[in-house]
Every structure is written in structure tokens, then in C-alpha cells.
Coordinates of C-alpha atoms in Angstrom, one line a residue:
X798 CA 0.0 0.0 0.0
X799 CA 1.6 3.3 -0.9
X800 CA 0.3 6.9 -0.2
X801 CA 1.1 9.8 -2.1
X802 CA 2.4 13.2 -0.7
X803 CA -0.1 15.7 -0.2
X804 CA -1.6 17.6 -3.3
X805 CA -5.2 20.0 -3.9
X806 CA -6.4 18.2 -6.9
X807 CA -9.7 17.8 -4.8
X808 CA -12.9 20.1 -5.0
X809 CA -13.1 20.9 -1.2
X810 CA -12.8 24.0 -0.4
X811 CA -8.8 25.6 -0.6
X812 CA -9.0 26.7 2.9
X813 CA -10.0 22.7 4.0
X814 CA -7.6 21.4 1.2
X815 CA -4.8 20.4 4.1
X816 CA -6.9 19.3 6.0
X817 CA -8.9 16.7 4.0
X818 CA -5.6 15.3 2.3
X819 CA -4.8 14.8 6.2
X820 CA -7.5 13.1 7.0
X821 CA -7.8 10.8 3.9
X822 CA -4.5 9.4 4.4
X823 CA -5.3 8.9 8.1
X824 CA -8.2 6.7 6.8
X825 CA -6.1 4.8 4.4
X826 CA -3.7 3.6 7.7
X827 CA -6.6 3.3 9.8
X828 CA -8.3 0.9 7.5
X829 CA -5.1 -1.4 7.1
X830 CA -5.1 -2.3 10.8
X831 CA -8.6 -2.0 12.2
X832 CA -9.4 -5.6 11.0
X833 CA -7.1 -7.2 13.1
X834 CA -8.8 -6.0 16.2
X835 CA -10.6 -8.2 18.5
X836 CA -11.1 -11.9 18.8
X837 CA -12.6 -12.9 15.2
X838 CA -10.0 -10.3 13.6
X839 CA -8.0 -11.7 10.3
X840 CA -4.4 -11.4 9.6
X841 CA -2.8 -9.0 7.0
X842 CA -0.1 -10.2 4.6
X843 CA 2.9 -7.8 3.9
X844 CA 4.7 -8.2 0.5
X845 CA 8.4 -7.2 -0.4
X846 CA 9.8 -6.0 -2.9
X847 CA 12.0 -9.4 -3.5
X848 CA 9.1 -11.7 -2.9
X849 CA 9.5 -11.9 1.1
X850 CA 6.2 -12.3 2.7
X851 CA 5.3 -11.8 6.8
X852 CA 1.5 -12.6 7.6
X853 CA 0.4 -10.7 10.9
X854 CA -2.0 -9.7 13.3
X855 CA 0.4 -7.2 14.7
X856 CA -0.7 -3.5 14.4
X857 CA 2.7 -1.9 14.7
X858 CA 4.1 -4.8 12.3
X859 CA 1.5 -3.8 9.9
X860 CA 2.3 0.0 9.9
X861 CA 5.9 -0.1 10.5
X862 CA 6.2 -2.8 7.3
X863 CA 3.6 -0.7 5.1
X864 CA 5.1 1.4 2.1
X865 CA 4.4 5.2 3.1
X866 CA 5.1 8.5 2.1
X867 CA 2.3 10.8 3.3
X868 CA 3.9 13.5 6.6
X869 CA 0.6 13.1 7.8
X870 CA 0.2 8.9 7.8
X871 CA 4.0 8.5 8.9
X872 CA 2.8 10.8 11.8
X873 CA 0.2 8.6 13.0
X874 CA 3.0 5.4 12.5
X875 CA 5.5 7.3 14.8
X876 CA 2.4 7.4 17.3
X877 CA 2.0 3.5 16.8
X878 CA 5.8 3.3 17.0
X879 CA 6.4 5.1 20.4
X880 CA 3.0 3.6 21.8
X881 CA 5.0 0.0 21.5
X882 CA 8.0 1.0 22.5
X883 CA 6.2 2.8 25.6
X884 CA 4.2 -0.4 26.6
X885 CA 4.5 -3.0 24.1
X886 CA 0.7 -2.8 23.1
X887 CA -2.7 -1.1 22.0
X888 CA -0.9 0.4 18.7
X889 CA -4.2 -0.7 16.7
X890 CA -6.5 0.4 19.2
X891 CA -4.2 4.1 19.1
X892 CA -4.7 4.3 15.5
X893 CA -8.1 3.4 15.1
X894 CA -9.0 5.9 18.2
X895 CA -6.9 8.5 16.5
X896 CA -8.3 7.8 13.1
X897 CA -11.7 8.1 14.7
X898 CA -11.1 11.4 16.4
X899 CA -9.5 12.9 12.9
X900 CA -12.7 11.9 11.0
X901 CA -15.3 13.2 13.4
X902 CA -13.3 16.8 13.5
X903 CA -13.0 16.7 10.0
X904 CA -16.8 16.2 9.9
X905 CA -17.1 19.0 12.7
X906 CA -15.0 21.2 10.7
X907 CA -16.8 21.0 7.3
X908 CA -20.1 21.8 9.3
X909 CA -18.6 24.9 10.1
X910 CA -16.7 24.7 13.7
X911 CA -13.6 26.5 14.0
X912 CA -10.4 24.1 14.6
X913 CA -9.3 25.9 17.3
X914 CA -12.6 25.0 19.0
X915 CA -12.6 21.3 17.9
X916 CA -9.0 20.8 19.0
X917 CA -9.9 22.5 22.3
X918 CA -12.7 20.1 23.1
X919 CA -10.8 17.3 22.0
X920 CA -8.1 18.1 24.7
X921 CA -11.1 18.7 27.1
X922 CA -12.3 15.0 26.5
X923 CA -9.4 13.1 26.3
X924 CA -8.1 14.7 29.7
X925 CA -11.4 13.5 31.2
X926 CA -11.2 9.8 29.0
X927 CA -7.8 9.2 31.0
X928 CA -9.0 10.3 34.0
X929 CA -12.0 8.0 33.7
X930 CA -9.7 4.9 32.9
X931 CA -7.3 5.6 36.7
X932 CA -10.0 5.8 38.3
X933 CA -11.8 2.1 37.4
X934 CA -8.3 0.4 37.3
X935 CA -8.4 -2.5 39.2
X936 CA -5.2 -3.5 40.5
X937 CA -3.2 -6.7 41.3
X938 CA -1.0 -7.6 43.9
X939 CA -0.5 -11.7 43.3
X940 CA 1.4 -13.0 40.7
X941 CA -1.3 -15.7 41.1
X942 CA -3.9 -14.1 40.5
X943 CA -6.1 -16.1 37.2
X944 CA -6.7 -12.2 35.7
X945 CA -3.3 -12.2 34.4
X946 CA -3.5 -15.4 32.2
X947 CA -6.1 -14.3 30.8
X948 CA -4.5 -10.8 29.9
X949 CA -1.8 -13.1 28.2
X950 CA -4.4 -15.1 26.5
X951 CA -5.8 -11.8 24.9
X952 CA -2.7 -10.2 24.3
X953 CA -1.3 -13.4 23.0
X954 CA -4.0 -13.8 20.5
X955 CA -5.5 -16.8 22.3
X956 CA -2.2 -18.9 22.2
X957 CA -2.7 -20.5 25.8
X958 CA 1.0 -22.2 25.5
X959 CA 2.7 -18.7 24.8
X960 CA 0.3 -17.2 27.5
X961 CA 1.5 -19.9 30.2
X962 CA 4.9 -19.2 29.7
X963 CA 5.1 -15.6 30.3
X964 CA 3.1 -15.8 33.3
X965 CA 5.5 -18.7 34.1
X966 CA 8.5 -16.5 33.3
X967 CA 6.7 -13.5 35.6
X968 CA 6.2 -16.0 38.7
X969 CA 10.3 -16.8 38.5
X970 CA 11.1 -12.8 38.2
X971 CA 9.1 -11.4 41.4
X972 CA 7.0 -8.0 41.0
X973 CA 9.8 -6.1 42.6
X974 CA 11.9 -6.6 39.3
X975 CA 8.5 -6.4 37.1
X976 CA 7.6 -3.1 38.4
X977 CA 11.0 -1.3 37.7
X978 CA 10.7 1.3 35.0
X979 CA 14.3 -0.1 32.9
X980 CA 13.0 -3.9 33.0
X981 CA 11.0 -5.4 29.9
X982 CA 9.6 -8.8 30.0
X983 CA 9.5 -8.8 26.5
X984 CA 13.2 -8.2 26.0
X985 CA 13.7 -11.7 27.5
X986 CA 12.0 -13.4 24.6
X987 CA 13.3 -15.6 21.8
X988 CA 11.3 -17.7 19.2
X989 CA 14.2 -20.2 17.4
X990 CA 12.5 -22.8 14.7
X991 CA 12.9 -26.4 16.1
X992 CA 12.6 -25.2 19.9
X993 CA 10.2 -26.6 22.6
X994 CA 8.7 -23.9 24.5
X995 CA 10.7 -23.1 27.5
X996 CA 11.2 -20.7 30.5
X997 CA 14.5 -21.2 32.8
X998 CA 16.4 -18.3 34.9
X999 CA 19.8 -18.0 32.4
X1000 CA 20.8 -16.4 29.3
X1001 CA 20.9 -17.3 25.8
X1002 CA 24.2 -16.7 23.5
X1003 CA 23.2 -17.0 19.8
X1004 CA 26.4 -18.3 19.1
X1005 CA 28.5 -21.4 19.0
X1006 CA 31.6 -21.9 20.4
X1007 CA 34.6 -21.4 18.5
X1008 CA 36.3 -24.6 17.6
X1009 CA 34.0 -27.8 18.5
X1010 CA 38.0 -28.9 20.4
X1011 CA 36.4 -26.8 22.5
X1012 CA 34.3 -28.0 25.8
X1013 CA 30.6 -28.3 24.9
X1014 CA 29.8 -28.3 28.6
X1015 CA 31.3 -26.7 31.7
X1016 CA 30.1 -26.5 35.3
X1017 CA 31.0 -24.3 38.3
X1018 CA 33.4 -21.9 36.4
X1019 CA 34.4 -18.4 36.0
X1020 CA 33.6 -16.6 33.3
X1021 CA 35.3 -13.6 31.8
X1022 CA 33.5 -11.0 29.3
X1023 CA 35.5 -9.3 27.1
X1024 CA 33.7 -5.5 25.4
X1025 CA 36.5 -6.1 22.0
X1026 CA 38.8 -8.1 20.1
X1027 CA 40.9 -10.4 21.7
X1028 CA 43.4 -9.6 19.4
X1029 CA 47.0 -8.3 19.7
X1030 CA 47.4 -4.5 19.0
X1031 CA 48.1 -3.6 15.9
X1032 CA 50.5 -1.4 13.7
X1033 CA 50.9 -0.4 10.6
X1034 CA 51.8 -1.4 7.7
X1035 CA 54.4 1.2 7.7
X1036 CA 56.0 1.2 10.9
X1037 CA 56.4 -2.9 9.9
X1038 CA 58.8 -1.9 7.5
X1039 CA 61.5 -0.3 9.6
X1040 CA 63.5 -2.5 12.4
X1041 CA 62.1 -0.8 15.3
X1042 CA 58.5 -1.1 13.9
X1043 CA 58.7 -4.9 13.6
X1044 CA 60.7 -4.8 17.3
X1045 CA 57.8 -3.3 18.4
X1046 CA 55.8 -6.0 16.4
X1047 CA 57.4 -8.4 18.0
X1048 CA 57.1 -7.0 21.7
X1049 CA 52.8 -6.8 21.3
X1050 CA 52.7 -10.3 20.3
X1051 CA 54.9 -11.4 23.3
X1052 CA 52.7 -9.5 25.7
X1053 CA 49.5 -10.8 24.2
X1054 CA 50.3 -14.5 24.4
X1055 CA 51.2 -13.5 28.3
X1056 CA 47.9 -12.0 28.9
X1057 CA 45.8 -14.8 27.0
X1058 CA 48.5 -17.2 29.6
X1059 CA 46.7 -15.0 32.7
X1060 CA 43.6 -16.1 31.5
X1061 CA 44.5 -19.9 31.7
X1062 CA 46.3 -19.0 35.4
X1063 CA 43.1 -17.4 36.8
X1064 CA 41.3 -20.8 35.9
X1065 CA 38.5 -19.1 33.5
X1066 CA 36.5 -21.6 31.7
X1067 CA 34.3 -19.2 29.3
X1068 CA 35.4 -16.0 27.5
X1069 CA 32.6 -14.3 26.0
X1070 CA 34.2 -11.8 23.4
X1071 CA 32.4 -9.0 21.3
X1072 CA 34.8 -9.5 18.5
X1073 CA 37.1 -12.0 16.6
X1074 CA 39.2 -13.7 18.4
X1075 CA 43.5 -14.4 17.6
X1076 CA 44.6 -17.5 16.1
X1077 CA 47.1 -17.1 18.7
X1078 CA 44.6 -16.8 21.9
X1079 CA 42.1 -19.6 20.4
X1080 CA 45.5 -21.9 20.0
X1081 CA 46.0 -21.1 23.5
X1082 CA 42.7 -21.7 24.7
X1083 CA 41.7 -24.5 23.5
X1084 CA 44.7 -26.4 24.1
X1085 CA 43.5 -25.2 27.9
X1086 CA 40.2 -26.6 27.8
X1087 CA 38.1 -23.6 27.9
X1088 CA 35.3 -22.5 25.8
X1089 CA 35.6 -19.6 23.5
X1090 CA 32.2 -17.7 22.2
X1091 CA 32.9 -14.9 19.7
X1092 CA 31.0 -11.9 17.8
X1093 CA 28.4 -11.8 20.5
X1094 CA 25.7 -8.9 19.9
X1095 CA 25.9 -6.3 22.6
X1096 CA 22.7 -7.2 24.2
X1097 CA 23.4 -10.6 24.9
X1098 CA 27.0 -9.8 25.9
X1099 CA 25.6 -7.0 28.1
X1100 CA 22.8 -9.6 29.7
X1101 CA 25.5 -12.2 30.3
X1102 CA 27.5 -10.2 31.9
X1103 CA 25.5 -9.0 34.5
X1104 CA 23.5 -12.6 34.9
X1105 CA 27.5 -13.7 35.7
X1106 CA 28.3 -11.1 37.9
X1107 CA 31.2 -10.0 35.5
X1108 CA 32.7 -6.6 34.3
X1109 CA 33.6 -6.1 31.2
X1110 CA 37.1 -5.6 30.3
X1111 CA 38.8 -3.9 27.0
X1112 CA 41.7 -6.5 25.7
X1113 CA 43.8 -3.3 27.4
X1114 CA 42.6 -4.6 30.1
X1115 CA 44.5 -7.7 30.4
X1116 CA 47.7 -6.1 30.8
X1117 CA 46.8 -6.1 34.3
X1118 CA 48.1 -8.3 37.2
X1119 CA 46.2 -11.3 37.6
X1120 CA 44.9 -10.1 41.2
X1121 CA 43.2 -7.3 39.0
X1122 CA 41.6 -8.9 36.2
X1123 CA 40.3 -11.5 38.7
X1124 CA 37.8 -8.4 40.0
X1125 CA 36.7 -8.6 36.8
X1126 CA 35.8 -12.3 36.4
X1127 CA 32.0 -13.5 36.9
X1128 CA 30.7 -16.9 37.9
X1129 CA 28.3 -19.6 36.8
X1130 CA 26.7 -23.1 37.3
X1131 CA 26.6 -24.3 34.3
X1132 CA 27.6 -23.2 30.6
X1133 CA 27.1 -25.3 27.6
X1134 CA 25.9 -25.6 23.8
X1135 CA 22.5 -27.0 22.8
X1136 CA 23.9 -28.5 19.8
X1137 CA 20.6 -28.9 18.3
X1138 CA 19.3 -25.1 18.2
X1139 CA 22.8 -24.1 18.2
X1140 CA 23.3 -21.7 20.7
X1141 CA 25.2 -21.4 24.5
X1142 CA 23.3 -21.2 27.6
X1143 CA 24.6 -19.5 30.5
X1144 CA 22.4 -20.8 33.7
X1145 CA 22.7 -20.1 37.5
X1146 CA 24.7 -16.9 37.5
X1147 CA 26.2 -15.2 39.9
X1148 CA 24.9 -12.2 39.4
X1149 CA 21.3 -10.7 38.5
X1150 CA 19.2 -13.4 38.2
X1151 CA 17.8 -13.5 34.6
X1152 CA 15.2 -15.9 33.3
X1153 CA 15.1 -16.6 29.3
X1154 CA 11.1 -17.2 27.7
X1155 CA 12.0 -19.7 24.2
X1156 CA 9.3 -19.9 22.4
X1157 CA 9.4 -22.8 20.1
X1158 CA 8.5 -22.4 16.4
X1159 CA 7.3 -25.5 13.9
X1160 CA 9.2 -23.6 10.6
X1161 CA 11.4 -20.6 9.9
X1162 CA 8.1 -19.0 8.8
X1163 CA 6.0 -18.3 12.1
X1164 CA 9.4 -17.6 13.9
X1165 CA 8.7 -13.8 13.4
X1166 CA 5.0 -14.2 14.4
X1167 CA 5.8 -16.4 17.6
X1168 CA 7.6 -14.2 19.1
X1169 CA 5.8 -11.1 18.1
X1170 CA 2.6 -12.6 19.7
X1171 CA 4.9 -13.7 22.9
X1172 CA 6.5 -10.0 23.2
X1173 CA 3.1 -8.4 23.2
X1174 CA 1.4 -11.0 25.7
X1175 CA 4.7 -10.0 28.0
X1176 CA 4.5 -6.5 27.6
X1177 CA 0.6 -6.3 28.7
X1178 CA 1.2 -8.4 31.5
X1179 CA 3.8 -6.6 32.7
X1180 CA 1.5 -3.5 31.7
X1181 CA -1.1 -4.8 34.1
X1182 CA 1.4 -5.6 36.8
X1183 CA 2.3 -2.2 37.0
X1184 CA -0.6 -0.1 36.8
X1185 CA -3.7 -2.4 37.0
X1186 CA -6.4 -3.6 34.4
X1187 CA -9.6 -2.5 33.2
X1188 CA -12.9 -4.5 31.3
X1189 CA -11.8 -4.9 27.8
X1190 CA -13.5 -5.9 24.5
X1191 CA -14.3 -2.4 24.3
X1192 CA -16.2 -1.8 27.2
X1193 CA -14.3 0.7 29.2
X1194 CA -14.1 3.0 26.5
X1195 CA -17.9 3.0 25.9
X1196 CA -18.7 3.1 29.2
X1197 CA -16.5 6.4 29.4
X1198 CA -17.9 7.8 26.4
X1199 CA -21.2 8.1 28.3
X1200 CA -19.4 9.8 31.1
X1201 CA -17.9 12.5 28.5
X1202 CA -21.3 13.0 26.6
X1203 CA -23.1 13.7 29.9
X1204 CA -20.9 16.0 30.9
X1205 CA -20.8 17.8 27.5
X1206 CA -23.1 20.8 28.3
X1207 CA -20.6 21.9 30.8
X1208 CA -17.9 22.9 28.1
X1209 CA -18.3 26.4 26.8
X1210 CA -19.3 27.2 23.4
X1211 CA -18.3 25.1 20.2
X1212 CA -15.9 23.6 22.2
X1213 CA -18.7 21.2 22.9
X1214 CA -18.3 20.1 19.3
X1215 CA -15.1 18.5 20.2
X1216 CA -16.2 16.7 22.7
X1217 CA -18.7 14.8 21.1
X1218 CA -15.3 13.9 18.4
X1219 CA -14.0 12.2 21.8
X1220 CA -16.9 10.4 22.5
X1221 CA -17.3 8.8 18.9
X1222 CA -13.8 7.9 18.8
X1223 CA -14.0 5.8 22.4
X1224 CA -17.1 4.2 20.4
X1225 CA -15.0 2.7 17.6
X1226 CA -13.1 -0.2 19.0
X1227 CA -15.8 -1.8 20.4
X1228 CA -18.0 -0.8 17.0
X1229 CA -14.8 -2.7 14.9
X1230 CA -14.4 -5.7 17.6
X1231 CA -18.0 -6.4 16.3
X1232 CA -17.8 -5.5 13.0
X1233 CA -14.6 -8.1 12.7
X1234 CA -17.1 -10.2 14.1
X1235 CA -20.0 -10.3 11.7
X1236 CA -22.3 -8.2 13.3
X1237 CA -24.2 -4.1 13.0
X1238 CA -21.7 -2.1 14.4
X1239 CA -24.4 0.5 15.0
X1240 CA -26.8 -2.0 16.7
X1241 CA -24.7 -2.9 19.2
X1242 CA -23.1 -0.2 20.3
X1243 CA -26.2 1.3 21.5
X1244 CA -27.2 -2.2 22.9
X1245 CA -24.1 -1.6 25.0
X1246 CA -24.9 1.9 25.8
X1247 CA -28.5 1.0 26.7
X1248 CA -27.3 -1.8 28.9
X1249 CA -24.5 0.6 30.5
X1250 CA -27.3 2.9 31.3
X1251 CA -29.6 0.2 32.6
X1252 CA -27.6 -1.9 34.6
X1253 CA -25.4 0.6 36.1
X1254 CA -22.3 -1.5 34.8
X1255 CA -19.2 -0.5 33.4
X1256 CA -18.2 -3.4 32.1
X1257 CA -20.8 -5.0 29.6
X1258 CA -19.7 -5.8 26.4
X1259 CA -20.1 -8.1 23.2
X1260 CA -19.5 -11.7 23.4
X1261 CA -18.3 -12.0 19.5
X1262 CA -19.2 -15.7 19.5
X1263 CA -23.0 -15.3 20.3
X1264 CA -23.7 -11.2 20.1
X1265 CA -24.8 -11.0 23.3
X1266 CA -24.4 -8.4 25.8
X1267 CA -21.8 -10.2 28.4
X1268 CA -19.9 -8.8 31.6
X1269 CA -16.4 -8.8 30.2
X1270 CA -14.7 -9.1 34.2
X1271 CA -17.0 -12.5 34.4
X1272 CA -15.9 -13.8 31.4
X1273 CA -12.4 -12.7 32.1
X1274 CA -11.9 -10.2 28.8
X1275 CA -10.0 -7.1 30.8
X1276 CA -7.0 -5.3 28.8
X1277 CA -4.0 -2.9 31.1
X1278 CA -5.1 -0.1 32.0
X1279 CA -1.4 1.6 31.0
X1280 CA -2.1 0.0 27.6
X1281 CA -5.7 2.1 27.3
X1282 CA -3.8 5.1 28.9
X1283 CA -1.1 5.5 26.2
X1284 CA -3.6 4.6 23.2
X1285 CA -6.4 7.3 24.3
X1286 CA -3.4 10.1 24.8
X1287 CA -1.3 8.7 21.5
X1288 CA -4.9 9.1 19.6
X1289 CA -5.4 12.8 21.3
X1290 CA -2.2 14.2 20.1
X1291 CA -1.8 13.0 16.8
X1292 CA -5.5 14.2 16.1
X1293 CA -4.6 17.6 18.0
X1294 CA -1.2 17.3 15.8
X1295 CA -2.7 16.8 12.8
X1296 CA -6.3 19.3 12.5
X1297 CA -3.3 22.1 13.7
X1298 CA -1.9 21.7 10.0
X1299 CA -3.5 24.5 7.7
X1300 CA -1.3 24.6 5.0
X1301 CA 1.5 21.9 3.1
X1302 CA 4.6 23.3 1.2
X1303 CA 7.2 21.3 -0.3
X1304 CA 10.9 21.6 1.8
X1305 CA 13.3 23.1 -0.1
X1306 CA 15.6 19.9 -1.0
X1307 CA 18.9 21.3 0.8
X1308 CA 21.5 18.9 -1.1
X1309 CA 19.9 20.4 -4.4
X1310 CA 21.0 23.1 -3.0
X1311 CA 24.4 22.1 -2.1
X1312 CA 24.8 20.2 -5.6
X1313 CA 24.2 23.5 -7.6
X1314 CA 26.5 25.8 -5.3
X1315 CA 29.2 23.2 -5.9
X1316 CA 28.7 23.5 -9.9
X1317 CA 29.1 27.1 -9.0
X1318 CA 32.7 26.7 -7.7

């Protein structure tokens, strides 16, 4: 799918042409997510341009992956963007709010209310929207408790064997560690073809060890973690040429062979390194019986680390005395290489204790789509841990919309007119749930509003298998209330964001610019 910059080829009026260019390519995104949503919603398939294909139900997948060139649709993706990387969920719920909330002050504005009086009571509501959700959070205190299996079941698209191992994976971390603000569950997840599903307190190196001469299994041994080459330092090609250059030479690969010797005195069994390794060292090594890993990424060199208890130490580092480098050394039960999947675990560590959620994969195409679906199920429990949960399937939002509408003839003016954009907007997620399930959007919505109304209940909804009106807390449909926090205020700004734009002009290209100064010269 690919949207076009901006143009006025349209016959609104000039004055609305930004504006309704806007708003269509809002719609456009909107529409390639919102039937994902809910329980019965479908999957989209994402082409490449060299025949690659990903099939999803992931609404930040589906935006990030979509081709784009409209300011105003890659706006409403950077919402959908931050709103994951915030909590890890409710990116399609943010764009079809924000989508909604576009529309209905479009509409307001054609019928003749000023912007700055739409965008005010857009503000007005969405204040009041989040203020709604704090308030009916309910919140959890047990790790036990059955609500958060069935936040992982939601979030996790109904997979109940994905769902049981994150709220496995939560048990073994505590809520102390859940609840810190630089700790993601879902940064602890890997999906590997071949895998059985698995949660155990240790890392994961996606590596093999160097040379198979090497170990494939040690136990009770230090480990040191090395942040560069191990690699002698080198000179140049110059300097080799003259007599004291290749002296010099000579001297760095003396002292290199004595530090990778300090290694095999200080009895370390596993070097983790971030770059290649010296024929020299892995000689050396492996002659000593100790397990070289090499190239690791950052992340898992960083996560080793601190699950060992080590510091990590430059290759400038080793020219230390032994005493010294040993502060630097780590510990761990047991290190050794799954030969099968073809990668190192690192258990019982030392230092921070670190549990690892595989999630196993049938072929190297739902890889991708495991772990997605396993990342988002950890993020929402995690979501819920920390700020509590609220009736899902829509409800909440409905049930707030009534809140907002009755308090609409307090706001001043055409400000009012905003408002009511607010309270469509909270309408639409339930109105596509049901839609995506085969049912009048219009019909039950107001079902659910009458019901709200008559049975004093904030939390009735749709059951999508039989249409009727259900208590989504009985049945055990509740979503985070962070998740519905962010998407409500992602939706609010970019709306606010975009109805501000008046006019579109073309940047100047500044390397044009450049290019034609330099012809100059």
C-alpha cells in the first residue's frame, strides 16, 4: 500500500484542502489495521519487494512494514511506534481511536466549527477519557492471580501455550523486578525454529563456540566478558617496514600471548568476546580446555554479563596483574551448547538473576509471528502488573464515552463540538471488535450503551461468538489499563497534531541546493 504526498487536486474548499488530504490518508492507515482488532480479527499479509512475505495480526508490524510516504500517515505510525515502545501494546486500538477522532473533527469542521474550538474540546475529552480509565483500574497484587492469564491469553491472540509461559517466566522474576521502569519482559523473549517452549532463569548466547576442540559443557566456572577483540594490537603497515617497527611487532605479540596465559592461570573456563578472536589466543585456549564464544551482539554480551556477575574488560585490560583482572571475572553453574538449536546457555549466575522465555516455532516461517505474539502477551502483563487492568472488549471506552457525553453541556461554546469527536472515537473499538465479528456495528453499540445505562455496569460488552451483551470481568476479557492510557493520549495528540496543519509546502531539497552551489565553484 503506498500513499502519495499531499496535493489540492480535490474540490473541497482551498482553505480545508490540508486538512482533508490529512485526514484521507489517516483513513487509508486506519483501515489497514482496524481488521485485526478483536477476537474474530483476520491477519494482513505484507509483501516485499523481493518476494519476502510476513503474515500478521500485529498492528505496529502492519504499519511499521507498510510502504508510506504521506507527513501526515508517517505521523500517525511514529504514534503507533512510540505507543509499542512505551508499553509494548494497543498500537491498533491508538490508531483506530486516532483515526476516529481525525474523522469526526473533520466532519465538525466542514459543518462549520472552528479548529481551534474542535482541537480544544478534543483536549477537554481526552483529559477527562484518561482520568476515567485511573480511576476504574483494578489493581493486582499476586502473581497468582487467574486475571493475568487471561491478559496473556488476549494479548497473545488466544495462544494458551505462549500465554503460560510468560506468566511462568513472571512467577520466576518477582514483581519487585516487574515493576522497575528499565526492565521489559518482552526483552527476554526468543522464538528459534525447532525449539520446545521453554522458560529457565539464564541467558541465551546465539552463538557457538569457536572450535567444536572446545568444551561443549562446563560447570562451576568463572567466566570472563570481554567488550572487544581479543586480538593483539596492531600497527601499521608502515611502521612494519623499519627495524624498530617490527621490534615493536614483535614485543605486542609477546605480551598478548602473556595476557591470553593469565587467563589460563586465573582458571576461566568461558570467555565471552564481542569481537574476533586471535589465532594465537584460540590456540592457547583451547589447548587449555576452555570455551571460547565470539562476535556476541551487545545485548546478549551486556545480559551475560550482568546474569554472571562479571565486568567487562577492554583486551587493554589484560595487561593487568592477575589479582586485577580477577575483580573482573563472573561466575556460573553451568555453561554449555544446545547442539541442536545451536546456541550457548549461560544458567545459574552469579549475578542478577535472569530468566530466558524460548518460544518454540514449527518452521522458519512463524518464527517472526511467535515471538511477536509472545513480546506483546509479556508487555501487557507486565503493563497490568504495573498499573492495573480494566474491562476490555471495548467496554471501558464505551462506558467512558457516556461519562464524557453527559458532561458535555458543561464545556463552553463550540468547544462542545469536540467533545462529542472524543466520544465517537472511544465508540469505535468496540463498533470494529464487532464488526470483525460479523455483526451491526451501530446496533450494538447502543445495545451496550442501553445496557451501560440500565444496569449501572461499566463493564458489559459483546461476546463476538453469540452477540450478546456479556460482563467482560465474568468472562475474564480485561485489557491494562497503561495499555488504554497511552492509546487514548497517543490518539489525542496526533488528532490535535494533525487538524493544527493548515497549509502543506514542499521543503526546499537542501543537497539540491548544495549540488548546484558546488557546480558554481
Amino acid at each position: 500500500m503506498k500513499l502519495n504526498k499531499a496535493g489540492n487536486g480535490s474540490e473541497a474548499d482551498e482553505r480545508l484542502a490540508a486538512l482533508m488530504t490529512n485526514a484521507n490518508a489517516i483513513r487509508v492507515v486506519t483501515a489497514a489495521v482496524e481488521g485485526t482488532i478483536g477476537p474474530k480479527g483476520l491477519d494482513t499479509m505484507l509483501l516485499g519487494s523481493f518476494g519476502e512475505v510476513i503474515i500478521t495480526n500485529d498492528g505496529v508490524t502492519i504499519l511499521e512494514k507498510m510502504d508510506v510516504d504521506h507527513p501526515a500517515a508517517k505521523m500517525l505510525i511514529n504514534i503507533a511506534r512510540a505507543q509499542q515502545a512505551e508499553v509494548g501494546d494497543g498500537t491498533t486500538t491508538a490508531t483506530i481511536m486516532a483515526g476516529g477522532l481525525v474523522g469526526e473533527g473533520v466532519n465538525q469542521v466542514v459543518r462549520g466549527v472552528p479548529i481551534a474550538r474542535v482541537i480544544e474540546g478534543i483536549k477537554h475529552g481526552i483529559t477527562l477519557a484518561l482520568e476515567g480509565i485511573k480511576q476504574r483500574a483494578h489493581q493486582i497484587h499476586d502473581l497468582h492471580d487467574p486475571v493475568l492469564l487471561n491478559i496473556a491469553m488476549i494479548a497473545g491472540r488466544e495462544y494458551k501455550d505462549i500465554a503460560e509461559l510468560v506468566i511462568r517466566a513472571a512467577g520466576l522474576i518477582g514483581i519487585e523486578k516487574l515493576c522497575e521502569s528499565n526492565f521489559k519482559l518482552a526483552d527476554i523473549i526468543l522464538s528459534q525454529e525447532g525449539a520446545e517452549n521453554e522458560v529457565f532463569m539464564g541467558v541465551i548466547i546465539d552463538k557457538k563456540r569457536m572450535t567444536t576442540e572446545m568444551p561443549l559443557e562446563v560447570s562451576q566456572i568463572k567466566v570472563l566478558v570481554i567488550d572487544d577483540a581479543l586480538e593483539p594490537e596492531e600497527i601499521g603497515d608502515e611502521a612494519l617496514r623499519t627495524e624498530l617497527g617490527f621490534k615493536r611487532y614483535l614485543e605486542l605479540q609477546n605480551e598478548f600471548k602473556n595476557n591470553i596465559h593469565k587467563i589460563v592461570e586465573l582458571g576461566v573456563k568461558v570467555v565471552l568476546v564481542d569481537r574476533g578472536v586471535h589465532d594465537i589466543a584460540e590456540e592457547i585456549l583451547t589447548d587449555s580446555g576452555i570455551m571460547v564464544i565470539q562476535r556476541v551482539a551487545a545485548e546478549e554480551l551486556r545480559r551475560a554479563a550482568e546474569h554472571v556477575g562479571a565486568r567487562m574488560i577492554k583486551r587493554t585490560g589484560l595487561k593487568k596483574d592477575c589479582n586485577d583482572i580477577a575483580a573482573y571475572l563472573g561466575v556460573a553453574a553451568r555453561v554449555h551448547e544446545d547442539e541442536k538449536l545451536k546456541h550457548i546457555r549461560i544458567l545459574g549466575g552469579a549475578g542478577k538473576p535472569m530468566a530466558t522465555i524460548l518460544v518454540g516455532a514449527a518452521t522458519e516461517e512463524v518464527v517472526g509471528e511467535r515471538q511477536r505474539i509472545a513480546k506483546d502477551a509479556a508487555s501487557s502483563v507486565q503493563a497490568a502488573i504495573k498499573g492495573g487492568y480494566v474491562p476490555g472488549g471495548g467496554s471501558i471506552e464505551v462506558a467512558i464515552s457516556r461519562e464524557i457525553n453527559a458532561s458535555r453541556e458543561a464545556v463552553k461554546g463550540m468547544a462542545a463540538y469536540g467533545v462529542d469527536c472524543v466520544t465517537q472515537a472511544l465508540r469505535r473499538p468496540l463498533a470494529q471488535i464487532v464488526e470483525n465479528a460479523g455483526y451491526n456495528p451501530l446496533e450494538k453499540v447502543e445495545e451496550v450503551i442501553a445496557a451501560h445505562a440500565n444496569q449501572k455496569k461499566d463493564s458489559l460488552g459483546i461476546d463476538c461468538d453469540t452477540g450478546e451483551i456479556v460482563n467482560m470481568l465474568d468472562i475474564g476479557v480485561v485489557d491494562p489499563a497503561t495499555v488504554k492510557l497511552h492509546a487514548i493520549k497517543a490518539a489525542g495528540e496526533v488528532a490535535v497534531a494533525i487538524l493544527r496543519i493548515d497549509t502543506i509546502i514542499k521543503k526546499k531539497e537542501e543537497n539540491s541546493k548544495t549540488a548546484n552551489l558546488a557546480g558554481k565553484n
